[in-house]
Short mmCIF file of C-alpha atoms and ligand atoms in Angstrom, two decimals:
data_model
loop_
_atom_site.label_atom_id
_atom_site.label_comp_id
_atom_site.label_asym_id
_atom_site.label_seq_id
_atom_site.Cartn_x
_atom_site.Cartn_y
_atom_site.Cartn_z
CA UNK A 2 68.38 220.77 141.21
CA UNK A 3 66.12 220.80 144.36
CA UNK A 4 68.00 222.29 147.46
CA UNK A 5 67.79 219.02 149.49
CA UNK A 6 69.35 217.16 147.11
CA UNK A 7 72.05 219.22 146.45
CA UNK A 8 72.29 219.63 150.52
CA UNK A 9 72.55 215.67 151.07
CA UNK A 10 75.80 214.78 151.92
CA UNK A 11 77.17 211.82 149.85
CA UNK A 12 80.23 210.35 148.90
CA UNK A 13 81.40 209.57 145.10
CA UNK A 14 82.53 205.92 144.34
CA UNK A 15 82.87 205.73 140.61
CA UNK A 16 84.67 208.54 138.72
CA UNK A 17 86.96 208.39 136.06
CA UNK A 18 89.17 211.55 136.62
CA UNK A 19 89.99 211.53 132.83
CA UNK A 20 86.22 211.76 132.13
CA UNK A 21 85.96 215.05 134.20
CA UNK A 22 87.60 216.79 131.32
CA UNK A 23 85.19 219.62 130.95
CA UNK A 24 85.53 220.80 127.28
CA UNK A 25 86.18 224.29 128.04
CA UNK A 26 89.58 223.25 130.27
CA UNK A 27 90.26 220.54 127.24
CA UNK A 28 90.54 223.56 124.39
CA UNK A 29 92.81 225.58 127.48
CA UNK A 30 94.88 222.46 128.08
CA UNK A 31 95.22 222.07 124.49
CA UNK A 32 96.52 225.49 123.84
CA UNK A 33 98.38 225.70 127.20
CA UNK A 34 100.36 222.18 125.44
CA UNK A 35 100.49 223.59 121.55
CA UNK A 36 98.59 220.88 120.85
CA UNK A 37 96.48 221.17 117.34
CA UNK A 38 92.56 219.10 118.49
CA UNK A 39 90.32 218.16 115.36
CA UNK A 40 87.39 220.03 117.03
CA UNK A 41 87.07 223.75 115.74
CA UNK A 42 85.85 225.01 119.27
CA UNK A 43 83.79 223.94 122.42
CA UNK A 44 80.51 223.93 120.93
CA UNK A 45 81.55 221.44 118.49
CA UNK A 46 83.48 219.06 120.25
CA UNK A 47 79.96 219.13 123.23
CA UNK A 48 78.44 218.40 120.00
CA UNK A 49 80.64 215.54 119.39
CA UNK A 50 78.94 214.08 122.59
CA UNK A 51 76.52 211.63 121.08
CA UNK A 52 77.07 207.83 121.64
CA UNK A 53 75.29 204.55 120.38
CA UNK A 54 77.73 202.89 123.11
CA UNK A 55 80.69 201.96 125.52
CA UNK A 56 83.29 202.21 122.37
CA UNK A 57 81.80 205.31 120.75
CA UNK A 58 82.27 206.97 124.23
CA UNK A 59 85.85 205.36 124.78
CA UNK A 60 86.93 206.62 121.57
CA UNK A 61 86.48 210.20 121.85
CA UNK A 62 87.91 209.99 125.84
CA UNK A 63 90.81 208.79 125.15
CA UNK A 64 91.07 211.45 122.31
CA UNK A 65 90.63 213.74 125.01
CA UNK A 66 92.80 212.39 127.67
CA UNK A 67 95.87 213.39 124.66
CA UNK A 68 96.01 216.86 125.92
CA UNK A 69 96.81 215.98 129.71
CA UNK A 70 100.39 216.21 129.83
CA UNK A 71 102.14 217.77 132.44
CA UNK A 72 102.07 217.36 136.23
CA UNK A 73 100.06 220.39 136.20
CA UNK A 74 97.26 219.30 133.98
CA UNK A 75 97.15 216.50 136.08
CA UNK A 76 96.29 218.85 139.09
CA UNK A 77 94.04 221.19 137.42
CA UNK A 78 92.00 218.30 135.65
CA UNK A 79 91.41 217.12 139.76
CA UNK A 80 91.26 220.36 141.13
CA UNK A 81 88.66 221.53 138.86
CA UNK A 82 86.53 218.30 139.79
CA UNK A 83 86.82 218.68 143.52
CA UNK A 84 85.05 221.92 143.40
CA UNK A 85 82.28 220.57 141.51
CA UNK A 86 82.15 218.27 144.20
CA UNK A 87 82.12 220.91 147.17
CA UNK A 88 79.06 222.75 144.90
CA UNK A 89 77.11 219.73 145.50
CA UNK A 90 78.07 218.37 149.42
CA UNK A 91 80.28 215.05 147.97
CA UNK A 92 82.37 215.00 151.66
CA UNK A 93 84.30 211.81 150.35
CA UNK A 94 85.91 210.89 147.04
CA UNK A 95 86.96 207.58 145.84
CA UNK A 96 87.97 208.38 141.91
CA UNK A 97 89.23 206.42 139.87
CA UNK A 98 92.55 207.27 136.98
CA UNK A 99 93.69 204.87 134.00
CA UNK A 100 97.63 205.22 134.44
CA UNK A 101 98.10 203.49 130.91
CA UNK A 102 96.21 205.88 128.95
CA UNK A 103 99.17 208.38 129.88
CA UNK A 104 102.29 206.24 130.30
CA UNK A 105 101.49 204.72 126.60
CA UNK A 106 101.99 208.46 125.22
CA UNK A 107 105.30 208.52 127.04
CA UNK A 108 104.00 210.26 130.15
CA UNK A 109 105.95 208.95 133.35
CA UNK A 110 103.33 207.60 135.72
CA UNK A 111 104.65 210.16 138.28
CA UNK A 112 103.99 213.12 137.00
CA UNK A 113 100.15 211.81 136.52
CA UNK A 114 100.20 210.83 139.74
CA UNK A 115 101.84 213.98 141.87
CA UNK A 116 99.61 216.65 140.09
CA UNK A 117 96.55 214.08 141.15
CA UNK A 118 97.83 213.36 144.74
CA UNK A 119 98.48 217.23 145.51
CA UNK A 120 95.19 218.24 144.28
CA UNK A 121 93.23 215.61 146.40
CA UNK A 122 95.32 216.64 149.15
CA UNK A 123 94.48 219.99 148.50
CA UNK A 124 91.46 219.34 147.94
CA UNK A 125 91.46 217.84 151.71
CA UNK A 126 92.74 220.44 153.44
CA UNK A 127 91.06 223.49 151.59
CA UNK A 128 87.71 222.32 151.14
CA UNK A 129 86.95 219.22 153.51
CA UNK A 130 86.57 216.59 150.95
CA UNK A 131 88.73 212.92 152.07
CA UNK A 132 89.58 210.57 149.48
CA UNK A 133 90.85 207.13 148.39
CA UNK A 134 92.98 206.86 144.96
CA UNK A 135 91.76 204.03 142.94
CA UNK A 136 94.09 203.06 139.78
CA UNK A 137 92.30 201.14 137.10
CA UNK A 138 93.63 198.86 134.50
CA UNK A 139 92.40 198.70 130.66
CA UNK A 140 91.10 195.86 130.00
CA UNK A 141 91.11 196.06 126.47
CA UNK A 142 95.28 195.32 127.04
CA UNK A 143 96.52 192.34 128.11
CA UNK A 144 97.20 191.36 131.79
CA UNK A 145 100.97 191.59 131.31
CA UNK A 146 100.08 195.34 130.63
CA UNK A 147 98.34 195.55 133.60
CA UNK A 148 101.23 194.34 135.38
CA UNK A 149 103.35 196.64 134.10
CA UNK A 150 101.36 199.09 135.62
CA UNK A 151 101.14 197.65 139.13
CA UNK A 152 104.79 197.40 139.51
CA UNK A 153 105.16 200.77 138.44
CA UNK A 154 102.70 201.93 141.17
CA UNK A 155 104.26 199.73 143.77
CA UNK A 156 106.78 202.33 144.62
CA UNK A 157 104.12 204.37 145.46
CA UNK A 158 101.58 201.85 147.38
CA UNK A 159 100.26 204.34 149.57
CA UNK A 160 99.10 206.61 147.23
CA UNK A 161 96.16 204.29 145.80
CA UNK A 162 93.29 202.30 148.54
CA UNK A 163 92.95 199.93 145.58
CA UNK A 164 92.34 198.55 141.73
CA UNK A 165 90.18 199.00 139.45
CA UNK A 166 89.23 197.58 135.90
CA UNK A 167 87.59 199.30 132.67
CA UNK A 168 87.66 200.55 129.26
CA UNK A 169 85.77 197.88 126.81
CA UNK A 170 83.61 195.37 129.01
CA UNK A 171 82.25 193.29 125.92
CA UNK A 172 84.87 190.59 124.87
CA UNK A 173 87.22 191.30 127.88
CA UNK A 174 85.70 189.30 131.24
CA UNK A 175 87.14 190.20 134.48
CA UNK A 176 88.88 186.32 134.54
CA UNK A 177 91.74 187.48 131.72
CA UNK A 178 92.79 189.26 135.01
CA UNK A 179 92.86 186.54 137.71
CA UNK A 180 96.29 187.13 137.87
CA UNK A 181 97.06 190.68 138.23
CA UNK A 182 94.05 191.43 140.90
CA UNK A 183 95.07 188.73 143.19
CA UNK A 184 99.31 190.42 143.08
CA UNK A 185 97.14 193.41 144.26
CA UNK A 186 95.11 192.27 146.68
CA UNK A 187 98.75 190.23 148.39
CA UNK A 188 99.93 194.07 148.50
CA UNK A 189 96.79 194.78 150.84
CA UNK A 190 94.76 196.91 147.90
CA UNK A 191 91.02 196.35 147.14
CA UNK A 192 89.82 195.46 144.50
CA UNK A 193 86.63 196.57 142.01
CA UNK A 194 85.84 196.06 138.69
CA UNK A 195 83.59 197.48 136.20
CA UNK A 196 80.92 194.74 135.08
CA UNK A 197 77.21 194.16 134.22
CA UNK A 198 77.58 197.64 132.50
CA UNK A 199 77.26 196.61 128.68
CA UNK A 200 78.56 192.95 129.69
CA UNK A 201 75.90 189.75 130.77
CA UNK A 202 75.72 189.24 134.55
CA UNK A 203 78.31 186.05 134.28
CA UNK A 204 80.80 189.23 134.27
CA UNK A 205 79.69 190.23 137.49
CA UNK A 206 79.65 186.19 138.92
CA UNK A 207 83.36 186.62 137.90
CA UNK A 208 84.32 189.96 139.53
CA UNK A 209 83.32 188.94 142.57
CA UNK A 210 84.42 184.98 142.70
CA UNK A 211 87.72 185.43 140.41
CA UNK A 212 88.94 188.99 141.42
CA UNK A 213 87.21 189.47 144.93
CA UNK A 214 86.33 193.09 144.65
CA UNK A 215 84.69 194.65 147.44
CA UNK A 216 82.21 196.77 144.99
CA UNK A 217 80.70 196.17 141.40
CA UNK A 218 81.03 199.42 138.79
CA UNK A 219 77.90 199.73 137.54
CA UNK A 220 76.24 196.12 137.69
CA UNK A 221 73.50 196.74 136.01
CA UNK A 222 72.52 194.05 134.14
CA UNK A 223 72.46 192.00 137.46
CA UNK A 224 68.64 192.40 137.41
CA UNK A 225 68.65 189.84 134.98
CA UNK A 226 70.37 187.17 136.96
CA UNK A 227 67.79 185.93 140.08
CA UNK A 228 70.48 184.30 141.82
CA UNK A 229 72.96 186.79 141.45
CA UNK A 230 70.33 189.65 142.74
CA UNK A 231 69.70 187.58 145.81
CA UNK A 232 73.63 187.38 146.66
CA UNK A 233 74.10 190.99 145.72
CA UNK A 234 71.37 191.59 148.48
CA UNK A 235 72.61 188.83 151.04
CA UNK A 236 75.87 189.74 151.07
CA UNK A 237 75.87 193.69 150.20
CA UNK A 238 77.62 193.67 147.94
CA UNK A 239 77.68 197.80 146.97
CA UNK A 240 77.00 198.78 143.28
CA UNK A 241 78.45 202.20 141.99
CA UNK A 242 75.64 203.05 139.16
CA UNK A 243 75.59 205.72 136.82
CA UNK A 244 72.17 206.82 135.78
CA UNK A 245 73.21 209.80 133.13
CA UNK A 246 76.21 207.23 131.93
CA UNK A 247 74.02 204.58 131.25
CA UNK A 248 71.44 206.67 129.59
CA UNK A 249 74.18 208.60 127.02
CA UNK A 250 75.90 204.97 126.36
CA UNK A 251 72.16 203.37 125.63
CA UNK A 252 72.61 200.84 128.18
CA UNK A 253 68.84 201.86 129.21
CA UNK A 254 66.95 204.05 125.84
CA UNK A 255 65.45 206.23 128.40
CA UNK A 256 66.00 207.27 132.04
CA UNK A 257 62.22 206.16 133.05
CA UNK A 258 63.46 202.39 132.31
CA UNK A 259 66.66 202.37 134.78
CA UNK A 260 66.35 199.92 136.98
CA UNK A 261 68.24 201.46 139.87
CA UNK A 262 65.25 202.15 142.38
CA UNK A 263 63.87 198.84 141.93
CA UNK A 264 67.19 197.21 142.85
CA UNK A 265 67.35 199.41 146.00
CA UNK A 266 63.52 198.86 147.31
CA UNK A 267 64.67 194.94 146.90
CA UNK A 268 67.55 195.41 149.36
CA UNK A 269 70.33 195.65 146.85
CA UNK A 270 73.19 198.46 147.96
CA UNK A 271 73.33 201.09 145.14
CA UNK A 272 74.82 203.69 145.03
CA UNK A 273 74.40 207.30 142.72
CA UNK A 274 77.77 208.37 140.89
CA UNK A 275 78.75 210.21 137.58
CA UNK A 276 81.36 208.03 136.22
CA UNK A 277 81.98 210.78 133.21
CA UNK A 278 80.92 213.80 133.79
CA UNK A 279 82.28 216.00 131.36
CA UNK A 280 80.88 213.54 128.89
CA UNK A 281 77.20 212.54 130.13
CA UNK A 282 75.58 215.66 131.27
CA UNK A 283 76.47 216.13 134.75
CA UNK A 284 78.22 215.30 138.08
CA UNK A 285 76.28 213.22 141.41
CA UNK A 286 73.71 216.02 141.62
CA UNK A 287 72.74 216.41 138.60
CA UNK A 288 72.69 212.32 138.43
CA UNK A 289 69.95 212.28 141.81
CA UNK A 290 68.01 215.46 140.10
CA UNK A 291 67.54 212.86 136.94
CA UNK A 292 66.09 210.09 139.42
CA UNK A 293 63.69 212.26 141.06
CA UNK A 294 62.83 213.94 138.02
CA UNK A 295 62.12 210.48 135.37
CA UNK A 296 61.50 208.07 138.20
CA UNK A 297 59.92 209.83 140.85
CA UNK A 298 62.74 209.19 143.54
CA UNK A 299 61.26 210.22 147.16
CA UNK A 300 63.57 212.09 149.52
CA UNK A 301 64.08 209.27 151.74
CA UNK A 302 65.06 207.14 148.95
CA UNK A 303 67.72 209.93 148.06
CA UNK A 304 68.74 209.81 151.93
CA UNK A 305 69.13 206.00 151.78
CA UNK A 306 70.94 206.34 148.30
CA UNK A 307 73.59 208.77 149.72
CA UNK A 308 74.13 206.90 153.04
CA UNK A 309 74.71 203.94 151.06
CA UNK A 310 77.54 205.46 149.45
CA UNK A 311 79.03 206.74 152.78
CA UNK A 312 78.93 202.92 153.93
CA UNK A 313 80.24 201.51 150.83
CA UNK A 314 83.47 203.75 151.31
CA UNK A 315 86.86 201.57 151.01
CA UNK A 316 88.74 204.52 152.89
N1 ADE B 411 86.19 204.34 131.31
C1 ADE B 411 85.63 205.51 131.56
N2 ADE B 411 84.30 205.37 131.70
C2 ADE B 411 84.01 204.06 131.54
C3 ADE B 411 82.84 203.28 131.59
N3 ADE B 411 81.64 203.83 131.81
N4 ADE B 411 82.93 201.97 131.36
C4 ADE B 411 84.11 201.42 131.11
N5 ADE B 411 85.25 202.09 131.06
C5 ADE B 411 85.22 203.41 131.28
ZN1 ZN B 412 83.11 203.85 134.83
#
């Protein structure tokens, strides 16, 4: 990666803590736990990698996700992210963690979130990198689910800057959870949602007029909605896109076709995250080395990408 990439400073708005799992701390987690995995070693399991879309993907992470168990998992899974992000000059950290993936395996919610809260505090105070916890609800569950969840967070309301909402986008539009998003936003929490990823723009139309969220995951599919560009533009409204995410989940069938420079040379606010790290080849820097590389990105539009995500901050 060139040096003034890598030296940019930028924030990260769309990370899914569970899809930081690097293989090589899955296997130690795994044997750490006594927990047998289906994948003979690392090799095999990177190999495993390969997805014709969102499901494939979701599949095989929350496979992974099985061998997070303890408090201290929790903490290493962070820790080990927020030095990735120190390599690479992310100063700010908004990630996001899917609470029901653990409390459906009978892990209490609090012991995924202290080993996450210490390490971003940590990860604060040791290496200079401020954040704002964003809890996400699976959308593939119903909203009573969902609600479940908030009121299990509420005890701890000021441990999270807001809500999120993902897992499978097809067949599960943002207005199944009217309900649940506007409880959270009467608690004072923001609100985002994942849409326009693999799901038609109407998705987005409905995040933002049904849920209010202050930033679209991904979005992507916007470009084919006129009308909807030219509000995303008016009103500035920030997209968190995923270049390397979109490519490995064929949302795009190559990186030269993403459409994320053309949205930002027409105004819209984009912005350059990972969303799955472990899982899609590589964290922010690697995702900017991939524009510049396939679509010819120009240092200033790098600087305008990263300030961009330093204005779309929630915290
Ligand atoms: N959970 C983790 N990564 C996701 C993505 N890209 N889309 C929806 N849900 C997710
Ligand atoms: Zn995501």
């Amino acid at each position: 990666m060139p040096e003034w990439l890598n030296a940019l400073p930028k924030a990260e708005l769309h990370l899914h803590l569970e899809g930081s799992l690097e293989p090589e701390l899955l296997f130690a987690l795994a044997e750490r736990n006594q927990i047998a995995l289906p994948w003979a070693d690392v090799e095999t399991l990177r190999a495993a990698y390969a997805f014709n879309n969102l499901q494939e993907f979701l599949d095989l992470y929350y496979a992974g996700a099985n061998v997070l168990r303890s408090e201290q998992d929790f903490y290493d899974l962070t820790w080990a992210y927020l030095q990735r992000c120190k390599a690479q000059n992310v100063i700010h950290v908004e990630p996001f963690f899917d609470p029901q993936t653990h409390t459906d395996r009978g892990i209490p919610f609090e012991v995924v979130l202290r080993g996450i809260q210490q390490a971003l505090r940590d990860g604060e105070q040791q290496l200079g990198i401020s954040h704002g916890l964003i809890l996400s609800f699976l959308r593939h569950l119903p909203e009573e689910e969902a609600f479940k969840t908030l009121e299990q967070a509420m005890p701890f309301r000021d441990a999270f800057i807001g809500v999120g909402l993902d897992s499978s986008e097809k067949g599960f539009p943002p207005r199944l959870f009217q309900r649940v998003f506007a409880k959270a936003r009467s608690e004072g929490l923001h609100a985002v949602a994942h849409a326009g990823e693999e799901g038609p723009p109407e998705y987005i139309w409905e995040a933002l007029d049904l849920l209010k969220v202050k930033r679209i995951d991904h979005g992507v599919r916007a470009s084919e909605d006129e009308r909807l560009m030219q509000r995303l533009i008016d009103e500035q409204i920030p997209l968190t896109v995923c270049p390397l995410s979109n490519i490995k989940l064929c949302v795009f069938e190559h990186m030269g076709q993403h459409n994320i420079l053309e949205m930002l040379e027409r105004g819209v606010k984009v912005t350059v995250n990972s969303d799955d790290p472990a899982y899609f080849g590589g964290y922010v820097g690697e995702n900017f080395a991939a524009l510049h590389q396939h679509l010819g990105m120009t240092e200033a539009q790098a600087q305008r990408l990263a300030q961009n995500s330093l204005d779309a901050r929630l915290a």
